[in-house]
């Protein structure tokens, strides 16, 4: 039944965009983090989407993996900072808040588009139920 | 005589199938709006309907005996008419989904579905009044 497939497809789109917003908010929250479990400053995270082919599920999209941005950290001269190196430079994550905000807007627009698809499919399915009622 | 094929109901049912399948294709495109290297798909409603019902233009299956199986039109699956849109404007990530176009396609497809389901409802009402004789 095609309508339930559409509902599943837009649900995959919604969850993929939500994961993306999660990653973006983690990037923004850690924009100044200099200590991580692996050591060194926080590395910017990004996610890779992949199309779900028909047969695996109904179709749709999924998050293939979360990748780390290997951009070099930004060095700031702060000799008083506990994480400063011998020359007095502190390595900060290379995160551009404007870039993150733009990505966040894009993700939220895509999320809204998927919500619209879901509502339309729901409305069409209910309309189909009305055939032969009267 | 089959009262259901005597009316337009079988054609309307097929058209409803096609529109709901098209809705699924659009949902897939919108879900994959941020997937790298995804290529937008399309389903032409008119093309499917023409191939399913316009017998005059299609070559009939050649048979040597009237008992041979004929190709049945209602076995056509809308899935075999799905094509790539081949949009000229491909983004840097290799994705060519045009969100505005997909949303407008979804709106017009939804209106078409509503129209078809209403007409199907009227057909059943007509049948009912013929049966009841009032």
PDB file of C-alpha atoms in Angstrom:
ATOM      1  CA  UNK A   1       0.000   0.000   0.000  1.00  0.00           C
ATOM      2  CA  UNK A   2       1.585   3.124  -1.296  1.00  0.00           C
ATOM      3  CA  UNK A   3       0.328   5.586   1.330  1.00  0.00           C
ATOM      4  CA  UNK A   4       1.924   3.767   4.194  1.00  0.00           C
ATOM      5  CA  UNK A   5       5.150   3.721   2.166  1.00  0.00           C
ATOM      6  CA  UNK A   6       4.928   7.500   1.813  1.00  0.00           C
ATOM      7  CA  UNK A   7       4.437   7.864   5.569  1.00  0.00           C
ATOM      8  CA  UNK A   8       7.523   5.696   6.165  1.00  0.00           C
ATOM      9  CA  UNK A   9       9.564   7.608   3.592  1.00  0.00           C
ATOM     10  CA  UNK A  10       8.807  11.006   5.089  1.00  0.00           C
ATOM     11  CA  UNK A  11       9.477   9.567   8.549  1.00  0.00           C
ATOM     12  CA  UNK A  12      12.982   8.566   7.395  1.00  0.00           C
ATOM     13  CA  UNK A  13      13.449  12.100   6.062  1.00  0.00           C
ATOM     14  CA  UNK A  14      12.283  13.596   9.361  1.00  0.00           C
ATOM     15  CA  UNK A  15      14.576  11.470  11.513  1.00  0.00           C
ATOM     16  CA  UNK A  16      17.570  12.052   9.208  1.00  0.00           C
ATOM     17  CA  UNK A  17      17.110  15.830   9.429  1.00  0.00           C
ATOM     18  CA  UNK A  18      16.614  15.626  13.188  1.00  0.00           C
ATOM     19  CA  UNK A  19      19.906  13.737  13.563  1.00  0.00           C
ATOM     20  CA  UNK A  20      21.513  16.430  11.431  1.00  0.00           C
ATOM     21  CA  UNK A  21      20.200  19.161  13.739  1.00  0.00           C
ATOM     22  CA  UNK A  22      21.507  17.145  16.716  1.00  0.00           C
ATOM     23  CA  UNK A  23      24.982  17.092  15.179  1.00  0.00           C
ATOM     24  CA  UNK A  24      24.835  20.801  14.359  1.00  0.00           C
ATOM     25  CA  UNK A  25      23.769  21.716  17.889  1.00  0.00           C
ATOM     26  CA  UNK A  26      26.598  19.585  19.260  1.00  0.00           C
ATOM     27  CA  UNK A  27      29.026  21.480  16.990  1.00  0.00           C
ATOM     28  CA  UNK A  28      27.718  24.842  18.165  1.00  0.00           C
ATOM     29  CA  UNK A  29      27.728  23.820  21.823  1.00  0.00           C
ATOM     30  CA  UNK A  30      31.333  22.623  21.550  1.00  0.00           C
ATOM     31  CA  UNK A  31      32.592  25.578  19.522  1.00  0.00           C
ATOM     32  CA  UNK A  32      35.083  26.444  22.288  1.00  0.00           C
ATOM     33  CA  UNK A  33      35.776  22.977  23.716  1.00  0.00           C
ATOM     34  CA  UNK A  34      39.497  22.320  24.100  1.00  0.00           C
ATOM     35  CA  UNK A  35      39.333  19.034  25.996  1.00  0.00           C
ATOM     36  CA  UNK A  36      37.877  15.790  24.598  1.00  0.00           C
ATOM     37  CA  UNK A  37      38.220  12.139  25.536  1.00  0.00           C
ATOM     38  CA  UNK A  38      40.580  11.508  22.617  1.00  0.00           C
ATOM     39  CA  UNK A  39      42.596  14.516  23.707  1.00  0.00           C
ATOM     40  CA  UNK A  40      42.972  17.768  21.843  1.00  0.00           C
ATOM     41  CA  UNK A  41      40.189  20.120  20.848  1.00  0.00           C
ATOM     42  CA  UNK A  42      36.698  19.018  19.754  1.00  0.00           C
ATOM     43  CA  UNK A  43      36.485  18.097  16.079  1.00  0.00           C
ATOM     44  CA  UNK A  44      33.569  19.355  14.022  1.00  0.00           C
ATOM     45  CA  UNK A  45      31.134  16.535  13.153  1.00  0.00           C
ATOM     46  CA  UNK A  46      29.253  16.147   9.916  1.00  0.00           C
ATOM     47  CA  UNK A  47      26.855  13.477   8.683  1.00  0.00           C
ATOM     48  CA  UNK A  48      26.532  11.608   5.399  1.00  0.00           C
ATOM     49  CA  UNK A  49      23.079  10.860   4.013  1.00  0.00           C
ATOM     50  CA  UNK A  50      22.382   7.850   1.859  1.00  0.00           C
ATOM     51  CA  UNK A  51      19.334   6.924  -0.211  1.00  0.00           C
ATOM     52  CA  UNK A  52      17.460   3.826   0.949  1.00  0.00           C
ATOM     53  CA  UNK A  53      16.744   1.759  -2.117  1.00  0.00           C
ATOM     54  CA  UNK A  54      13.383   0.143  -2.612  1.00  0.00           C
ATOM     55  CA  UNK A  55      13.383  -3.342  -1.142  1.00  0.00           C
ATOM     56  CA  UNK A  56      15.501  -2.475   1.874  1.00  0.00           C
ATOM     57  CA  UNK A  57      12.527  -0.572   3.239  1.00  0.00           C
ATOM     58  CA  UNK A  58      10.029   1.496   1.339  1.00  0.00           C
ATOM     59  CA  UNK A  59      12.647   3.939   0.071  1.00  0.00           C
ATOM     60  CA  UNK A  60      13.690   7.170   1.692  1.00  0.00           C
ATOM     61  CA  UNK A  61      16.887   8.355   3.295  1.00  0.00           C
ATOM     62  CA  UNK A  62      19.133   7.338   6.150  1.00  0.00           C
ATOM     63  CA  UNK A  63      22.176   8.631   7.942  1.00  0.00           C
ATOM     64  CA  UNK A  64      25.063   6.507   6.688  1.00  0.00           C
ATOM     65  CA  UNK A  65      27.652   7.702   9.177  1.00  0.00           C
ATOM     66  CA  UNK A  66      28.836  10.591  11.301  1.00  0.00           C
ATOM     67  CA  UNK A  67      32.199  11.848  10.079  1.00  0.00           C
ATOM     68  CA  UNK A  68      34.753  14.111  11.736  1.00  0.00           C
ATOM     69  CA  UNK A  69      35.921  17.216   9.966  1.00  0.00           C
ATOM     70  CA  UNK A  70      39.724  17.062   9.748  1.00  0.00           C
ATOM     71  CA  UNK A  71      40.161  20.799   9.444  1.00  0.00           C
ATOM     72  CA  UNK A  72      43.182  21.935  11.510  1.00  0.00           C
ATOM     73  CA  UNK A  73      42.298  23.659  14.793  1.00  0.00           C
ATOM     74  CA  UNK A  74      42.488  27.408  15.169  1.00  0.00           C
ATOM     75  CA  UNK A  75      45.402  28.561  17.330  1.00  0.00           C
ATOM     76  CA  UNK A  76      44.803  31.476  19.676  1.00  0.00           C
ATOM     77  CA  UNK A  77      47.501  33.143  21.763  1.00  0.00           C
ATOM     78  CA  UNK A  78      46.375  32.688  25.379  1.00  0.00           C
ATOM     79  CA  UNK A  79      49.427  32.012  27.560  1.00  0.00           C
ATOM     80  CA  UNK A  80      47.350  31.881  30.746  1.00  0.00           C
ATOM     81  CA  UNK A  81      45.103  29.062  29.528  1.00  0.00           C
ATOM     82  CA  UNK A  82      45.787  25.632  31.109  1.00  0.00           C
ATOM     83  CA  UNK A  83      45.709  23.961  27.658  1.00  0.00           C
ATOM     84  CA  UNK A  84      48.205  26.343  26.072  1.00  0.00           C
ATOM     85  CA  UNK A  85      51.308  24.809  24.439  1.00  0.00           C
ATOM     86  CA  UNK A  86      54.907  25.896  25.081  1.00  0.00           C
ATOM     87  CA  UNK A  87      54.568  28.934  22.833  1.00  0.00           C
ATOM     88  CA  UNK A  88      51.375  29.988  24.588  1.00  0.00           C
ATOM     89  CA  UNK A  89      48.910  28.996  21.855  1.00  0.00           C
ATOM     90  CA  UNK A  90      45.613  27.225  22.592  1.00  0.00           C
ATOM     91  CA  UNK A  91      44.086  24.946  19.913  1.00  0.00           C
ATOM     92  CA  UNK A  92      40.382  25.730  19.489  1.00  0.00           C
ATOM     93  CA  UNK A  93      37.992  23.709  17.287  1.00  0.00           C
ATOM     94  CA  UNK A  94      37.699  25.077  13.764  1.00  0.00           C
ATOM     95  CA  UNK A  95      33.955  25.739  13.892  1.00  0.00           C
ATOM     96  CA  UNK A  96      32.342  28.558  11.967  1.00  0.00           C
ATOM     97  CA  UNK A  97      29.061  29.431  13.745  1.00  0.00           C
ATOM     98  CA  UNK A  98      27.648  31.066  10.611  1.00  0.00           C
ATOM     99  CA  UNK A  99      28.204  27.873   8.604  1.00  0.00           C
ATOM    100  CA  UNK A 100      26.474  25.868  11.330  1.00  0.00           C
ATOM    101  CA  UNK A 101      23.525  28.268  11.441  1.00  0.00           C
ATOM    102  CA  UNK A 102      23.112  28.061   7.662  1.00  0.00           C
ATOM    103  CA  UNK A 103      23.166  24.245   7.845  1.00  0.00           C
ATOM    104  CA  UNK A 104      20.635  24.377  10.661  1.00  0.00           C
ATOM    105  CA  UNK A 105      18.255  26.535   8.613  1.00  0.00           C
ATOM    106  CA  UNK A 106      18.608  24.164   5.670  1.00  0.00           C
ATOM    107  CA  UNK A 107      17.898  21.146   7.886  1.00  0.00           C
ATOM    108  CA  UNK A 108      14.849  22.786   9.423  1.00  0.00           C
ATOM    109  CA  UNK A 109      13.456  23.696   5.965  1.00  0.00           C
ATOM    110  CA  UNK A 110      13.969  20.115   4.768  1.00  0.00           C
ATOM    111  CA  UNK A 111      12.261  18.901   7.941  1.00  0.00           C
ATOM    112  CA  UNK A 112       9.272  21.164   7.252  1.00  0.00           C
ATOM    113  CA  UNK A 113       9.064  19.904   3.660  1.00  0.00           C
ATOM    114  CA  UNK A 114       8.916  16.330   4.931  1.00  0.00           C
ATOM    115  CA  UNK A 115       6.181  17.281   7.413  1.00  0.00           C
ATOM    116  CA  UNK A 116       4.165  18.717   4.529  1.00  0.00           C
ATOM    117  CA  UNK A 117       4.595  15.495   2.559  1.00  0.00           C
ATOM    118  CA  UNK A 118       3.446  13.479   5.549  1.00  0.00           C
ATOM    119  CA  UNK A 119       0.353  15.641   6.039  1.00  0.00           C
ATOM    120  CA  UNK A 120      -0.544  15.447   2.351  1.00  0.00           C
ATOM    121  CA  UNK A 121      -0.226  11.665   2.283  1.00  0.00           C
ATOM    122  CA  UNK A 122      -2.368  11.430   5.412  1.00  0.00           C
ATOM    123  CA  UNK A 123      -5.023  13.669   3.907  1.00  0.00           C
ATOM    124  CA  UNK A 124      -5.049  11.669   0.645  1.00  0.00           C
ATOM    125  CA  UNK A 125      -5.358   8.367   2.495  1.00  0.00           C
ATOM    126  CA  UNK A 126      -8.317   9.699   4.493  1.00  0.00           C
ATOM    127  CA  UNK A 127      -9.884  11.000   1.278  1.00  0.00           C
ATOM    128  CA  UNK A 128      -9.539   7.547  -0.273  1.00  0.00           C
ATOM    129  CA  UNK A 129     -11.444   6.093   2.680  1.00  0.00           C
ATOM    130  CA  UNK A 130     -14.386   8.320   1.798  1.00  0.00           C
ATOM    131  CA  UNK A 131     -14.860   6.643  -1.600  1.00  0.00           C
ATOM    132  CA  UNK A 132     -18.150   4.839  -1.615  1.00  0.00           C
ATOM    133  CA  UNK A 133     -19.298   6.215   1.710  1.00  0.00           C
ATOM    134  CA  UNK A 134     -22.127   8.635   0.750  1.00  0.00           C
TER     135      UNK A 134
ATOM    136  CA  UNK B   1     -21.577  -8.428 -17.733  1.00  0.00           C
ATOM    137  CA  UNK B   2     -19.386  -7.009 -15.050  1.00  0.00           C
ATOM    138  CA  UNK B   3     -21.022  -3.861 -13.731  1.00  0.00           C
ATOM    139  CA  UNK B   4     -17.688  -2.581 -12.445  1.00  0.00           C
ATOM    140  CA  UNK B   5     -15.876  -2.716 -15.775  1.00  0.00           C
ATOM    141  CA  UNK B   6     -18.959  -1.399 -17.561  1.00  0.00           C
ATOM    142  CA  UNK B   7     -18.353   1.882 -15.800  1.00  0.00           C
ATOM    143  CA  UNK B   8     -15.237   3.972 -15.550  1.00  0.00           C
ATOM    144  CA  UNK B   9     -14.453   2.556 -12.135  1.00  0.00           C
ATOM    145  CA  UNK B  10     -11.583   0.294 -13.181  1.00  0.00           C
ATOM    146  CA  UNK B  11      -9.912   3.167 -15.016  1.00  0.00           C
ATOM    147  CA  UNK B  12     -10.471   5.484 -12.072  1.00  0.00           C
ATOM    148  CA  UNK B  13      -9.006   2.908  -9.734  1.00  0.00           C
ATOM    149  CA  UNK B  14      -5.922   2.601 -11.896  1.00  0.00           C
ATOM    150  CA  UNK B  15      -5.592   6.392 -12.044  1.00  0.00           C
ATOM    151  CA  UNK B  16      -5.806   6.515  -8.235  1.00  0.00           C
ATOM    152  CA  UNK B  17      -3.019   3.911  -8.097  1.00  0.00           C
ATOM    153  CA  UNK B  18      -0.863   6.016 -10.394  1.00  0.00           C
ATOM    154  CA  UNK B  19      -1.381   9.224  -8.388  1.00  0.00           C
ATOM    155  CA  UNK B  20      -0.632   7.504  -5.086  1.00  0.00           C
ATOM    156  CA  UNK B  21       2.506   5.969  -6.593  1.00  0.00           C
ATOM    157  CA  UNK B  22       3.524   9.384  -7.874  1.00  0.00           C
ATOM    158  CA  UNK B  23       3.040  10.754  -4.363  1.00  0.00           C
ATOM    159  CA  UNK B  24       5.529   8.145  -3.187  1.00  0.00           C
ATOM    160  CA  UNK B  25       8.105   9.155  -5.806  1.00  0.00           C
ATOM    161  CA  UNK B  26       7.772  12.812  -4.745  1.00  0.00           C
ATOM    162  CA  UNK B  27       8.131  11.838  -1.073  1.00  0.00           C
ATOM    163  CA  UNK B  28      11.360   9.998  -1.902  1.00  0.00           C
ATOM    164  CA  UNK B  29      12.730  13.035  -3.729  1.00  0.00           C
ATOM    165  CA  UNK B  30      11.905  15.331  -0.816  1.00  0.00           C
ATOM    166  CA  UNK B  31      13.337  12.930   1.773  1.00  0.00           C
ATOM    167  CA  UNK B  32      16.581  12.824  -0.224  1.00  0.00           C
ATOM    168  CA  UNK B  33      16.869  16.573  -0.739  1.00  0.00           C
ATOM    169  CA  UNK B  34      20.216  16.580   1.124  1.00  0.00           C
ATOM    170  CA  UNK B  35      21.601  13.220  -0.029  1.00  0.00           C
ATOM    171  CA  UNK B  36      24.817  13.605  -2.044  1.00  0.00           C
ATOM    172  CA  UNK B  37      24.643  12.282  -5.626  1.00  0.00           C
ATOM    173  CA  UNK B  38      20.891  11.595  -5.404  1.00  0.00           C
ATOM    174  CA  UNK B  39      19.115  12.071  -8.726  1.00  0.00           C
ATOM    175  CA  UNK B  40      15.496  13.236  -8.696  1.00  0.00           C
ATOM    176  CA  UNK B  41      12.908  10.851 -10.143  1.00  0.00           C
ATOM    177  CA  UNK B  42       9.645  11.576 -11.907  1.00  0.00           C
ATOM    178  CA  UNK B  43       6.481   9.801 -12.984  1.00  0.00           C
ATOM    179  CA  UNK B  44       4.421  11.268 -15.822  1.00  0.00           C
ATOM    180  CA  UNK B  45       0.739  10.628 -15.077  1.00  0.00           C
ATOM    181  CA  UNK B  46      -0.376  11.276 -18.669  1.00  0.00           C
ATOM    182  CA  UNK B  47       2.250   8.936 -20.084  1.00  0.00           C
ATOM    183  CA  UNK B  48       1.204   6.053 -17.818  1.00  0.00           C
ATOM    184  CA  UNK B  49      -2.489   6.558 -18.587  1.00  0.00           C
ATOM    185  CA  UNK B  50      -1.811   6.750 -22.320  1.00  0.00           C
ATOM    186  CA  UNK B  51       0.159   3.506 -22.265  1.00  0.00           C
ATOM    187  CA  UNK B  52      -2.445   1.758 -20.143  1.00  0.00           C
ATOM    188  CA  UNK B  53      -5.587   2.710 -22.089  1.00  0.00           C
ATOM    189  CA  UNK B  54      -4.728   4.152 -25.490  1.00  0.00           C
ATOM    190  CA  UNK B  55      -4.912   0.875 -27.402  1.00  0.00           C
ATOM    191  CA  UNK B  56      -5.136   2.510 -30.798  1.00  0.00           C
ATOM    192  CA  UNK B  57      -1.542   3.643 -30.728  1.00  0.00           C
ATOM    193  CA  UNK B  58      -0.025   0.538 -29.208  1.00  0.00           C
ATOM    194  CA  UNK B  59       0.874  -2.533 -31.234  1.00  0.00           C
ATOM    195  CA  UNK B  60      -1.355  -5.407 -30.133  1.00  0.00           C
ATOM    196  CA  UNK B  61       0.264  -8.670 -29.124  1.00  0.00           C
ATOM    197  CA  UNK B  62       0.435 -10.974 -32.159  1.00  0.00           C
ATOM    198  CA  UNK B  63      -1.544 -14.180 -31.632  1.00  0.00           C
ATOM    199  CA  UNK B  64      -2.248 -17.109 -33.956  1.00  0.00           C
ATOM    200  CA  UNK B  65      -5.070 -18.559 -31.896  1.00  0.00           C
ATOM    201  CA  UNK B  66      -7.878 -16.747 -30.064  1.00  0.00           C
ATOM    202  CA  UNK B  67      -7.104 -18.852 -26.992  1.00  0.00           C
ATOM    203  CA  UNK B  68      -3.612 -17.422 -26.710  1.00  0.00           C
ATOM    204  CA  UNK B  69      -2.988 -15.132 -23.781  1.00  0.00           C
ATOM    205  CA  UNK B  70      -3.340 -11.458 -24.597  1.00  0.00           C
ATOM    206  CA  UNK B  71      -1.294  -8.783 -22.904  1.00  0.00           C
ATOM    207  CA  UNK B  72      -3.523  -7.361 -20.221  1.00  0.00           C
ATOM    208  CA  UNK B  73      -3.497  -3.617 -19.830  1.00  0.00           C
ATOM    209  CA  UNK B  74      -4.293  -3.578 -16.149  1.00  0.00           C
ATOM    210  CA  UNK B  75      -1.048  -5.442 -15.471  1.00  0.00           C
ATOM    211  CA  UNK B  76       0.950  -2.304 -16.303  1.00  0.00           C
ATOM    212  CA  UNK B  77       2.781  -1.165 -13.208  1.00  0.00           C
ATOM    213  CA  UNK B  78       3.351   2.560 -12.681  1.00  0.00           C
ATOM    214  CA  UNK B  79       6.785   1.635 -11.325  1.00  0.00           C
ATOM    215  CA  UNK B  80       8.015   0.833 -14.828  1.00  0.00           C
ATOM    216  CA  UNK B  81       7.426   4.444 -15.902  1.00  0.00           C
ATOM    217  CA  UNK B  82       9.637   6.052 -13.272  1.00  0.00           C
ATOM    218  CA  UNK B  83      12.423   8.056 -14.884  1.00  0.00           C
ATOM    219  CA  UNK B  84      15.140  10.421 -13.802  1.00  0.00           C
ATOM    220  CA  UNK B  85      14.300  14.090 -14.104  1.00  0.00           C
ATOM    221  CA  UNK B  86      17.781  14.883 -15.483  1.00  0.00           C
ATOM    222  CA  UNK B  87      17.650  18.457 -14.222  1.00  0.00           C
ATOM    223  CA  UNK B  88      20.286  20.729 -15.690  1.00  0.00           C
ATOM    224  CA  UNK B  89      21.065  22.457 -12.401  1.00  0.00           C
ATOM    225  CA  UNK B  90      23.031  19.953 -10.336  1.00  0.00           C
ATOM    226  CA  UNK B  91      24.321  21.242  -7.004  1.00  0.00           C
ATOM    227  CA  UNK B  92      27.910  20.860  -5.857  1.00  0.00           C
ATOM    228  CA  UNK B  93      27.069  17.681  -3.944  1.00  0.00           C
ATOM    229  CA  UNK B  94      25.728  15.993  -7.102  1.00  0.00           C
ATOM    230  CA  UNK B  95      22.102  16.284  -5.977  1.00  0.00           C
ATOM    231  CA  UNK B  96      19.544  17.693  -8.424  1.00  0.00           C
ATOM    232  CA  UNK B  97      16.318  17.776  -6.364  1.00  0.00           C
ATOM    233  CA  UNK B  98      14.374  20.998  -6.891  1.00  0.00           C
ATOM    234  CA  UNK B  99      12.394  21.384  -3.668  1.00  0.00           C
ATOM    235  CA  UNK B 100      10.017  24.079  -4.980  1.00  0.00           C
ATOM    236  CA  UNK B 101       9.184  21.973  -8.021  1.00  0.00           C
ATOM    237  CA  UNK B 102       8.588  18.870  -5.889  1.00  0.00           C
ATOM    238  CA  UNK B 103       6.267  20.744  -3.507  1.00  0.00           C
ATOM    239  CA  UNK B 104       4.179  22.107  -6.378  1.00  0.00           C
ATOM    240  CA  UNK B 105       4.081  18.658  -8.004  1.00  0.00           C
ATOM    241  CA  UNK B 106       2.885  17.222  -4.710  1.00  0.00           C
ATOM    242  CA  UNK B 107       0.139  19.855  -4.421  1.00  0.00           C
ATOM    243  CA  UNK B 108      -1.153  19.294  -7.948  1.00  0.00           C
ATOM    244  CA  UNK B 109      -0.906  15.521  -7.576  1.00  0.00           C
ATOM    245  CA  UNK B 110      -2.932  15.767  -4.359  1.00  0.00           C
ATOM    246  CA  UNK B 111      -5.642  17.801  -6.074  1.00  0.00           C
ATOM    247  CA  UNK B 112      -5.756  15.252  -8.898  1.00  0.00           C
ATOM    248  CA  UNK B 113      -6.102  12.447  -6.351  1.00  0.00           C
ATOM    249  CA  UNK B 114      -8.947  14.257  -4.576  1.00  0.00           C
ATOM    250  CA  UNK B 115     -10.706  14.812  -7.885  1.00  0.00           C
ATOM    251  CA  UNK B 116     -10.353  11.172  -8.920  1.00  0.00           C
ATOM    252  CA  UNK B 117     -11.563   9.873  -5.582  1.00  0.00           C
ATOM    253  CA  UNK B 118     -14.590  12.177  -5.751  1.00  0.00           C
ATOM    254  CA  UNK B 119     -15.464  10.994  -9.258  1.00  0.00           C
ATOM    255  CA  UNK B 120     -15.067   7.383  -8.106  1.00  0.00           C
ATOM    256  CA  UNK B 121     -17.460   8.123  -5.266  1.00  0.00           C
ATOM    257  CA  UNK B 122     -20.009   9.569  -7.722  1.00  0.00           C
ATOM    258  CA  UNK B 123     -19.720   6.457  -9.906  1.00  0.00           C
ATOM    259  CA  UNK B 124     -20.607   4.273  -6.947  1.00  0.00           C
ATOM    260  CA  UNK B 125     -23.520   6.557  -6.078  1.00  0.00           C
ATOM    261  CA  UNK B 126     -24.769   6.222  -9.646  1.00  0.00           C
ATOM    262  CA  UNK B 127     -24.484   2.431  -9.489  1.00  0.00           C
ATOM    263  CA  UNK B 128     -26.310   2.415  -6.195  1.00  0.00           C
ATOM    264  CA  UNK B 129     -29.207   4.473  -7.499  1.00  0.00           C
ATOM    265  CA  UNK B 130     -29.410   2.213 -10.567  1.00  0.00           C
ATOM    266  CA  UNK B 131     -29.580  -0.853  -8.313  1.00  0.00           C
ATOM    267  CA  UNK B 132     -32.191   0.644  -6.016  1.00  0.00           C
ATOM    268  CA  UNK B 133     -34.188   2.093  -8.886  1.00  0.00           C
ATOM    269  CA  UNK B 134     -34.762   5.428  -7.218  1.00  0.00           C
TER     270      UNK B 134
END
